[in-house]
Coordinates of C-alpha atoms and ligand atoms in Angstrom, one line a residue:
X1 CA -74.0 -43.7 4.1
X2 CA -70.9 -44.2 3.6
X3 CA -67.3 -45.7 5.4
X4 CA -64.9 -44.1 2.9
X5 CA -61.6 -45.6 3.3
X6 CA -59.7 -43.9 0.4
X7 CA -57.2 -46.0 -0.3
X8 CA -58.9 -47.1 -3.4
X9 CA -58.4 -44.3 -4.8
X10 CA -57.1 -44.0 -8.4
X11 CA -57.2 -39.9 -8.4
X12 CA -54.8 -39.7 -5.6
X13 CA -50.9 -40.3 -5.7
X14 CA -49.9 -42.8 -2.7
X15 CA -49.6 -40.6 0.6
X16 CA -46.2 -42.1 1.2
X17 CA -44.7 -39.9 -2.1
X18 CA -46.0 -36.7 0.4
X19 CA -45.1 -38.2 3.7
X20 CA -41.3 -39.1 2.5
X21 CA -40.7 -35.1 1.0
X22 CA -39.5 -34.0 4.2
X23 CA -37.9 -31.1 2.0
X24 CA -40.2 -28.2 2.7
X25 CA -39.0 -26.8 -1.2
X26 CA -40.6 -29.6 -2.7
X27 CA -44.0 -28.0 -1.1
X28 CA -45.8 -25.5 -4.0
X29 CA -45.4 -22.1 -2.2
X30 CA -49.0 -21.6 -3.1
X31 CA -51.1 -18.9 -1.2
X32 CA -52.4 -21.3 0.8
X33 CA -49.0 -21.9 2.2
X34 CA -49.4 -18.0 3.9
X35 CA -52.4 -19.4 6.1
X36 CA -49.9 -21.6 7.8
X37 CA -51.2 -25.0 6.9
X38 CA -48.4 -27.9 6.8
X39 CA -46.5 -29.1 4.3
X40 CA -48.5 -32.3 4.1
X41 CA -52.0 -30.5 3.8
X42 CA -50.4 -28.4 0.9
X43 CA -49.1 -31.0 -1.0
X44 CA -52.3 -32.6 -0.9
X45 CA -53.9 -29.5 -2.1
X46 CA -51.7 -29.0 -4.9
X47 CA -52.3 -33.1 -5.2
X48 CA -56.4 -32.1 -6.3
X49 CA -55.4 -28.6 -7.9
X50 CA -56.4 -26.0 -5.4
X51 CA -54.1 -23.0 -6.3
X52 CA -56.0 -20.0 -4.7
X53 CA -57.8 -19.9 -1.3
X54 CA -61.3 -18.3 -1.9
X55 CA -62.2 -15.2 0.3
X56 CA -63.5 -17.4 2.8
X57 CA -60.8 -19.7 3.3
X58 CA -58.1 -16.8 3.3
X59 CA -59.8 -15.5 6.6
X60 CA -61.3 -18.5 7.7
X61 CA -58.1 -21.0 8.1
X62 CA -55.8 -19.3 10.1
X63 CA -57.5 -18.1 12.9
X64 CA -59.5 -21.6 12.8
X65 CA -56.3 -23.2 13.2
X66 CA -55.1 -21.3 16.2
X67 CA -58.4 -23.4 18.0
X68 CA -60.3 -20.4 18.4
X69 CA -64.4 -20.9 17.8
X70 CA -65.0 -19.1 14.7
X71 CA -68.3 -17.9 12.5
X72 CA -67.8 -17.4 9.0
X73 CA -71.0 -15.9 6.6
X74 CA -70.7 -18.2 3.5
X75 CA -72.8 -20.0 1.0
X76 CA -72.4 -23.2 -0.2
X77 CA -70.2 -22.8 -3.1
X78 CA -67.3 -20.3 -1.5
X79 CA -65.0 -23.1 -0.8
X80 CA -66.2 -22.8 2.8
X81 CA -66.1 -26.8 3.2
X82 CA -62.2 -26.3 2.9
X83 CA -62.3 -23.4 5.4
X84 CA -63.4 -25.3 8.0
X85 CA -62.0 -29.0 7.3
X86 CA -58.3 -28.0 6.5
X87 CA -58.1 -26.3 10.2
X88 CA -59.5 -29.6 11.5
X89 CA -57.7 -32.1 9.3
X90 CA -54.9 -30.0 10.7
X91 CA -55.8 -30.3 14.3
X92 CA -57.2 -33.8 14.4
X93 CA -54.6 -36.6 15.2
X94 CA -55.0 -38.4 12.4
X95 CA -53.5 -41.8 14.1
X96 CA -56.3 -42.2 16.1
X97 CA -59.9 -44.2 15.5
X98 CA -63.4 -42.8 16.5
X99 CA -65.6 -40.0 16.8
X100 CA -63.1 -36.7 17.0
X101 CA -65.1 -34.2 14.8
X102 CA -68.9 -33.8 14.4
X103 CA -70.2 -32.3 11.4
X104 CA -73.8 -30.9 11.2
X105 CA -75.4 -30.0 8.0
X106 CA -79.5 -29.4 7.3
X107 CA -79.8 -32.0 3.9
X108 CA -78.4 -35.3 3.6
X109 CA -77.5 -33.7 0.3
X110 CA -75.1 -31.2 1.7
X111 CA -74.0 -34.1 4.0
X112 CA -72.8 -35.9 1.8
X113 CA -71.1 -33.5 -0.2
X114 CA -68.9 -32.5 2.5
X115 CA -68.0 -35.6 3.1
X116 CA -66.8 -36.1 -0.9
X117 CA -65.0 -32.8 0.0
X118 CA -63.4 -34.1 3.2
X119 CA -62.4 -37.3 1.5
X120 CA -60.4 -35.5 -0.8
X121 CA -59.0 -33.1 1.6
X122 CA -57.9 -35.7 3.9
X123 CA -55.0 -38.4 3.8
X124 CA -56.0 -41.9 2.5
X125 CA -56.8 -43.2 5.6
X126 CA -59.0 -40.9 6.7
X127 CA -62.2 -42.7 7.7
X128 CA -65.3 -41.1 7.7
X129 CA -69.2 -41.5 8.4
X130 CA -72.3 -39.9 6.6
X131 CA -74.7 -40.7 9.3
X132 CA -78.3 -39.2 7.5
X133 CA -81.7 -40.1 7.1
X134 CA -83.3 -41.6 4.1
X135 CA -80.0 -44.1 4.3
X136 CA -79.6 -47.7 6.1
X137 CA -79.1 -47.1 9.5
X138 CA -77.0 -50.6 9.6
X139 CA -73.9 -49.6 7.4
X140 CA -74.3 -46.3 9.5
X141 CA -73.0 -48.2 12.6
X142 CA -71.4 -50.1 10.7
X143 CA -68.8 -47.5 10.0
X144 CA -69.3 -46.0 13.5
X145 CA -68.2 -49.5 15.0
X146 CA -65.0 -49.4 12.3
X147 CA -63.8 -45.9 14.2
X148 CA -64.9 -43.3 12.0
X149 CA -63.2 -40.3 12.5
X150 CA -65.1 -37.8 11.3
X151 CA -69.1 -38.1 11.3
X152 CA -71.1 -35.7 9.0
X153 CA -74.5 -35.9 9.4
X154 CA -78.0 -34.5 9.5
X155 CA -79.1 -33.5 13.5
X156 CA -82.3 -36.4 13.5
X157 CA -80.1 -39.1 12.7
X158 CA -77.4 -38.2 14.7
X159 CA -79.8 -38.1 17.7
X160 CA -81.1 -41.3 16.5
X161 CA -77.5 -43.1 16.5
X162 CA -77.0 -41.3 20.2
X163 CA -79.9 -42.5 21.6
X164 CA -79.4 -46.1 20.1
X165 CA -75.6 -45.5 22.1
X166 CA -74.4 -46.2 18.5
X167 CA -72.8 -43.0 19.0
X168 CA -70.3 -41.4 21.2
X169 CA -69.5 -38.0 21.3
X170 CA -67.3 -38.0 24.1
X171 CA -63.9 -37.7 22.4
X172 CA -65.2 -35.0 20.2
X173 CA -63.2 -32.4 19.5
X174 CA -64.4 -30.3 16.9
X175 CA -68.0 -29.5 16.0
X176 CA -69.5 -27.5 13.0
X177 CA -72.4 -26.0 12.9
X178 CA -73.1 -26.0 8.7
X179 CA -75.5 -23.6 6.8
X180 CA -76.8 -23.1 10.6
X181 CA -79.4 -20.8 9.4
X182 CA -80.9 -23.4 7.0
X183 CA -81.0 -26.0 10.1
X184 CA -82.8 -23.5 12.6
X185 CA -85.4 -22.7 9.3
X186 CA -86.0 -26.6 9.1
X187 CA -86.9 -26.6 13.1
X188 CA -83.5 -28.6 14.5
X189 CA -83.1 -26.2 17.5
X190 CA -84.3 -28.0 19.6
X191 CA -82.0 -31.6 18.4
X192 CA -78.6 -29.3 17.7
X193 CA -79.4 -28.2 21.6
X194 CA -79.5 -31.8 22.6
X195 CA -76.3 -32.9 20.0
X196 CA -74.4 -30.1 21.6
X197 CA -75.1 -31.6 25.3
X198 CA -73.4 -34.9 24.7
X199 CA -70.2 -32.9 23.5
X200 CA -67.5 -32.2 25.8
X201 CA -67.4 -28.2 26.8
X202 CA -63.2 -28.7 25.5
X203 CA -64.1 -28.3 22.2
X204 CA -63.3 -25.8 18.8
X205 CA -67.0 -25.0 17.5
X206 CA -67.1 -23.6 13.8
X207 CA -70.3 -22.3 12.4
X208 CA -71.1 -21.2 8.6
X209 CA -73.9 -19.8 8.0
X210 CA -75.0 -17.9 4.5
X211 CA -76.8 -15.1 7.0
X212 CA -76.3 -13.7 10.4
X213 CA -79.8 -13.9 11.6
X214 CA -80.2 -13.0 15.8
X215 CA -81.6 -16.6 15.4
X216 CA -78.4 -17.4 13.9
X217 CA -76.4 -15.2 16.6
X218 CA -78.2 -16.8 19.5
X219 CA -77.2 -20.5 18.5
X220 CA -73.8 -18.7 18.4
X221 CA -73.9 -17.1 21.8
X222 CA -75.6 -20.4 23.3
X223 CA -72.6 -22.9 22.2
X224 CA -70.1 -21.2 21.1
X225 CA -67.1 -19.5 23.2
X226 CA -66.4 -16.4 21.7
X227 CA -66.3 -17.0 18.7
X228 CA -64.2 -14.9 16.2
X229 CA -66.5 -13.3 13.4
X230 CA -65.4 -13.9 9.4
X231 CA -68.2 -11.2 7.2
X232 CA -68.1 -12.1 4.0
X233 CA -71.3 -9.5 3.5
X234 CA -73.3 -10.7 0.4
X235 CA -71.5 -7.7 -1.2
X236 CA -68.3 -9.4 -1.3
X237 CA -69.5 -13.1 -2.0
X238 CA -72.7 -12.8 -4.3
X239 CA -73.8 -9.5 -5.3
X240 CA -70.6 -8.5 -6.8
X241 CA -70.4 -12.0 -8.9
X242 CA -74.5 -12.1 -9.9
X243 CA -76.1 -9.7 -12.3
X244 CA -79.6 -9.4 -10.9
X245 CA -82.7 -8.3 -12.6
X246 CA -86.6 -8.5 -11.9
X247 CA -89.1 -8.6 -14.5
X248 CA -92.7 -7.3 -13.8
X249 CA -95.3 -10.1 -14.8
X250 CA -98.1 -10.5 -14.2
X251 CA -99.5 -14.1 -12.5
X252 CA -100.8 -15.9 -15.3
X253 CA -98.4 -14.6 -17.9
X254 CA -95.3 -16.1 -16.2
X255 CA -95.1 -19.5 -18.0
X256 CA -95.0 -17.4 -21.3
X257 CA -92.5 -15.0 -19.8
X258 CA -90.3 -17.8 -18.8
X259 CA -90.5 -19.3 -22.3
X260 CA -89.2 -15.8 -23.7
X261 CA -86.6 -15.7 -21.3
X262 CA -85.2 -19.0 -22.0
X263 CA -85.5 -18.2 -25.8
X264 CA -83.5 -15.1 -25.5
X265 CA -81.2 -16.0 -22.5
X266 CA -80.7 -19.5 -23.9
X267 CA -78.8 -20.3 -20.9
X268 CA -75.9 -23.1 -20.1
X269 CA -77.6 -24.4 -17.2
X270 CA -81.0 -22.9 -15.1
X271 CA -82.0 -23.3 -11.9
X272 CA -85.6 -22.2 -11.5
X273 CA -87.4 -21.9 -7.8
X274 CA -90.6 -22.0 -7.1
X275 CA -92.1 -21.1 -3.6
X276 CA -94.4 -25.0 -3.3
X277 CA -93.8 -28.5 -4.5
X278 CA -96.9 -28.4 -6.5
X279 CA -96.0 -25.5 -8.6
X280 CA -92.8 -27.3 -9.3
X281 CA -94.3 -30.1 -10.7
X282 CA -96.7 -28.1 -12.7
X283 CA -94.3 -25.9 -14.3
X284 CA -92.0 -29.3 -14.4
X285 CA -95.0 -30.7 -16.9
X286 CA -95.7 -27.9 -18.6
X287 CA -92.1 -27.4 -19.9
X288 CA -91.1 -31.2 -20.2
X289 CA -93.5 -30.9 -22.9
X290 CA -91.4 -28.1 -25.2
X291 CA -87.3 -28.5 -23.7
X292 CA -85.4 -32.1 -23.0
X293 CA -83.0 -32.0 -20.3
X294 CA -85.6 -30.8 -18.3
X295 CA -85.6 -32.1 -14.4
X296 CA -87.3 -31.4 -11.5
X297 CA -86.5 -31.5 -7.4
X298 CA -88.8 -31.4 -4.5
X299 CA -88.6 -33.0 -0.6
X300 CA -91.6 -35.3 -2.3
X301 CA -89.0 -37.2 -4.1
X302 CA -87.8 -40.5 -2.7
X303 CA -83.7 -39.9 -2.0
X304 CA -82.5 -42.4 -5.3
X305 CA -84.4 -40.0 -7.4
X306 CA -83.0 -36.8 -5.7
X307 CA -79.7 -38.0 -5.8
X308 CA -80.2 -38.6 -9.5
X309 CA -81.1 -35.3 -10.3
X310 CA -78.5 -33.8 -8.8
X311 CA -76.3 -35.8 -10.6
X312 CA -77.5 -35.3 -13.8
X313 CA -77.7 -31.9 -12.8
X314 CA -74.0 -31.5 -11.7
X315 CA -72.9 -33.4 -14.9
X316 CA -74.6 -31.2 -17.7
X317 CA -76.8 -33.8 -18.4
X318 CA -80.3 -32.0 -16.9
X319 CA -80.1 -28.4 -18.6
X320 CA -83.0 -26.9 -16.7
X321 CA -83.5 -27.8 -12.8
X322 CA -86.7 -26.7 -11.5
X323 CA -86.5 -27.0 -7.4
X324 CA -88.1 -26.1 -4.3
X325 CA -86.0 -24.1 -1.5
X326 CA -85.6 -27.1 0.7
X327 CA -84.1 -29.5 -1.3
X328 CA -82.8 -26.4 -4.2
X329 CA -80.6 -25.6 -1.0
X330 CA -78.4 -28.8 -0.7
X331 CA -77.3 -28.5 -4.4
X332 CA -73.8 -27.4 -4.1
X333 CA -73.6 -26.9 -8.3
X334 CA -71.2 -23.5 -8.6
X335 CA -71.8 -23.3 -12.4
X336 CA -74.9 -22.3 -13.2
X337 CA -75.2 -19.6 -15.5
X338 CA -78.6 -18.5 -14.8
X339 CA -81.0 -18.8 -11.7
X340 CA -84.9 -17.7 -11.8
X341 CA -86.8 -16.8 -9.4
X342 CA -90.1 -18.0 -10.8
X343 CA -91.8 -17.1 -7.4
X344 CA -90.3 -14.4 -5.2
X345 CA -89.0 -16.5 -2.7
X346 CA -91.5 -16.4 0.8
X347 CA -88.4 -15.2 3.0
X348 CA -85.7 -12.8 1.7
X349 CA -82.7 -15.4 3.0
X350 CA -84.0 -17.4 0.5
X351 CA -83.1 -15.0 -2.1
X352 CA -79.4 -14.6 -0.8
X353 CA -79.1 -18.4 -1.0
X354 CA -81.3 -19.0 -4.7
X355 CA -78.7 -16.6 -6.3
X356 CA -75.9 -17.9 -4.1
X357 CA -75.6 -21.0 -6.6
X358 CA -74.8 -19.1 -9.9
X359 CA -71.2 -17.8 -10.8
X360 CA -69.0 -18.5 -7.6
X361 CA -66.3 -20.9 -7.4
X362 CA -65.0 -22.8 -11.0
X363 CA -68.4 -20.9 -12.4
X364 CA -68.9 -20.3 -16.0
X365 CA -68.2 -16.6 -15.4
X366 CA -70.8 -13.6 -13.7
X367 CA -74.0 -15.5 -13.3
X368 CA -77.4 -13.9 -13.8
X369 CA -80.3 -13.9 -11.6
X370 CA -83.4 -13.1 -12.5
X371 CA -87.1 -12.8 -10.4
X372 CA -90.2 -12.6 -11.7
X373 CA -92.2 -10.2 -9.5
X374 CA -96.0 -9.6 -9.8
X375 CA -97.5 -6.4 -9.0
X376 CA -98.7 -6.9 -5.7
X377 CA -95.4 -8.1 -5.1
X378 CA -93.9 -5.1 -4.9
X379 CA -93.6 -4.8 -1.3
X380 CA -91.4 -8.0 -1.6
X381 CA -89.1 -7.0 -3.8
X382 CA -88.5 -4.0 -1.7
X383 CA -87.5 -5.8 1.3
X384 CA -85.1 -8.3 -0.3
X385 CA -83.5 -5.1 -1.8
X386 CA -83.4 -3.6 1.7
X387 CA -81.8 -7.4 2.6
X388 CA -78.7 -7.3 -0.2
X389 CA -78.8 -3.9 0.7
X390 CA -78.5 -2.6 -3.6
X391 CA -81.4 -1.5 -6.0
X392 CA -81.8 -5.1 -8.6
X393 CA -82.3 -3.8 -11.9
X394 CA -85.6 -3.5 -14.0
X395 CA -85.1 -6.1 -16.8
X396 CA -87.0 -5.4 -20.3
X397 CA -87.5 -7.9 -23.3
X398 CA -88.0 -6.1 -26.4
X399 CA -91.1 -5.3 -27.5
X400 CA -92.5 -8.5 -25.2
X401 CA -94.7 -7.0 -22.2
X402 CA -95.2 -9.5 -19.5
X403 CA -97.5 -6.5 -18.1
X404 CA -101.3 -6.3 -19.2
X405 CA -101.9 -2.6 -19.3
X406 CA -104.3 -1.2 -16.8
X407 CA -107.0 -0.2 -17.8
X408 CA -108.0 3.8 -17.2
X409 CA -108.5 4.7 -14.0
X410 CA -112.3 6.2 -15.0
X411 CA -113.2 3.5 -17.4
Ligands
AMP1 P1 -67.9 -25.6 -1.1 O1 -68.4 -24.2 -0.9 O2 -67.1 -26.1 0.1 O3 -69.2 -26.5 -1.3 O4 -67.0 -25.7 -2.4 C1 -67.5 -25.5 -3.7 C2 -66.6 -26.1 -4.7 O5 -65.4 -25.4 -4.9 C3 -66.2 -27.6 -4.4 O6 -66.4 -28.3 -5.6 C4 -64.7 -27.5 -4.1 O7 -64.1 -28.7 -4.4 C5 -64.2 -26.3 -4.8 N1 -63.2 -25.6 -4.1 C6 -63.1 -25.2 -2.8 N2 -62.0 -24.5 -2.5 C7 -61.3 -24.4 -3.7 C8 -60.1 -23.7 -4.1 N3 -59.4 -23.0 -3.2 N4 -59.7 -23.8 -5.4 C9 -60.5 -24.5 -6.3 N5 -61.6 -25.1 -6.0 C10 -62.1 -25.1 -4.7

């Protein structure tokens, strides 16, 4: 939890520089100046280097600033944290203390890395609240009680700080619904409902989602007002940028298979996924024996730990990242070269958001996915294909067969 009052800044030039260039020609006539933000937000865009909106930002911002409730299909990663804060930094009067935007997200993780986004999105004075679990409560209220402006949080703690009257929602005016298909998976229907009751019904409501489930859809219908619809299909956003392959294995030759693939892919960065917390750990230990740089992440972990990983992760430091779905979810890392599906994930949203992570935004280039698929699995494989809607290529390795032979079908 944080109260991020930016003045201590050092990466930021003082907002009076921006404030006092009331001649619109000193404002970069960047795209981002077509989507009808103001000067102010552009020069502080230009201020941290963003030159290009991303797809979902270029049909996200403008109709989101017009007030209108809007759904956008994005993955952590698109630059979707921009598409929906510019329109509010836009709209929110800045001047004024306490509660004015609600921010929902599924991890504390992903919590907190909007807020890191907001922070530098916003002016310096921008206050701002990261009200999660796993955090002290205290410094929580702490900041509400100093007039945060903006609270991002994680639905069970923001019930908790409403119930406690630590939190008032009355003056909100914008709420988003983030990665709303990964908070309905996680079970927080039933506390977004009861968020969304203590919000005034005058109010813009913005929802991302990586799918449109009808899950998805009804949360929309129930609290949104007609909300304008932004498809960025998977087509667009990651089949087009992720080479992906499956590999036939069989079960007990996958550890080996994985060690060939790493040999030959030798990859900047991996993020493997396994389907349970155990197998993570086990493949964790089997591979922490061979490779260094070699991390693992789980909702087991205590939240210094997890936050450490990530860190490392983000930084280069940790090479390899083994992680459950969970927790592999709130890692906003656009880099990564190479993701593997160790276990075909249990549902096929999971696969759109595994292979989400490798080569979007800043990425090294056209990531690579690959999924190791066992024979019974083929039904699997079939449906996520019918999901992302293209055929994923058969991947070979040499003269390496992953496959035992069957044996004759009279023997
Ligand atoms: P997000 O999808 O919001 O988690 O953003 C992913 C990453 O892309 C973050 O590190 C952002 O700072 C960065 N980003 C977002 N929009 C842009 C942009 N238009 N140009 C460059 N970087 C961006």
């Amino acid at each position: 939890m944080k109260t991020k009052e930016k003045n201590s800044r050092s990466d930021r030039s003082p907002r009076s520089d921006k404030k006092s260039s009331s001649n619109s020609k000193s404002v970069p006539q960047t795209e981002f100046a077509a989507l009808g933000l103001s000067p102010k937000v552009l020069a502080q865009l230009d201020n941290i280097g963003y030159q290009t909106p991303s797809p979902i930002q270029k049909k996200f911002i403008p109709i989101a600033l017009t007030g209108r409730d809007v759904t956008g299909q994005a993955q952590t990663g698109t630059g979707k944290t921009a598409a929906f804060g510019l329109p509010i930094l836009e709209q929110m009067d800045l001047r004024l203390p306490g509660q004015q935007a609600l921010i929902l997200t599924p991890t504390r993780e992903l919590s907190e890395q909007v807020a890191n986004e907001l922070e530098r999105l916003g002016p310096n004075t921008l206050k701002l609240a990261v009200c999660v679990g796993g955090r002290p409560i205290r410094k929580q209220i702490q900041s509400l009680e100093q007039g945060a402006q903006i609270v991002v949080g994680t639905p069970g703690r923001v019930i908790d700080l409403l119930f406690r009257k630590e939190l008032n929602l009355d003056q909100v005016k914008f709420v988003v619904l983030d990665e709303a298909d990964r908070m309905l998976d996680i079970g927080f229907r039933p506390d977004i409902e009861k968020i969304m009751k203590r919000c005034p019904t005058e109010r813009q409501t913005l929802l991302l989602s990586a799918t449109m489930s009808d899950e998805v859809e009804r949360l929309a219908k129930r609290f949104m007002n007609e909300p304008e619809r932004i498809d960025l299909s998977e087509k667009d956003v990651a089949n087009k940028a992720i080479q992906q392959y499956y590999i036939s294995v069989d079960a007990d030759r996958k550890i080996s298979l994985l060690a060939k693939l790493l040999l030959m892919e030798r990859p900047q960065q991996v993020l493997v996924f396994t389907r349970t917390k155990r197998g993570a750990e086990r493949l964790h230990k089997t591979f922490a024996k061979k490779l260094k740089n070699i991390s693992v992440i789980h909702g087991d972990l205590p939240q210094p730990k997890r936050d450490r990983v990530i860190k490392d992760f983000r930084s280069g430091k940790t090479r390899m990242l083994i992680a459950t779905d969970v927790v592999g979810r709130g890692i906003d890392i656009s880099g990564i070269s190479h993701i593997i599906n160790y276990d075909v994930p249990e549902f096929c949203d999971d696969y759109v958001h595994r292979i989400g992570r490798a080569g979007r935004l800043s990425s090294v280039g056209k990531g690579q996915a690959f999924t190791f698929v066992t024979r019974e699995q083929g039904p699997q494989l079939t449906e996520i294909e019918k999901r992302i809607n293209m055929l994923i290529e058969k991947y070979e390795i040499g003269d390496y067969n992953p496959i035992r032979p069957r044996p004759p079908k009279n023997y």
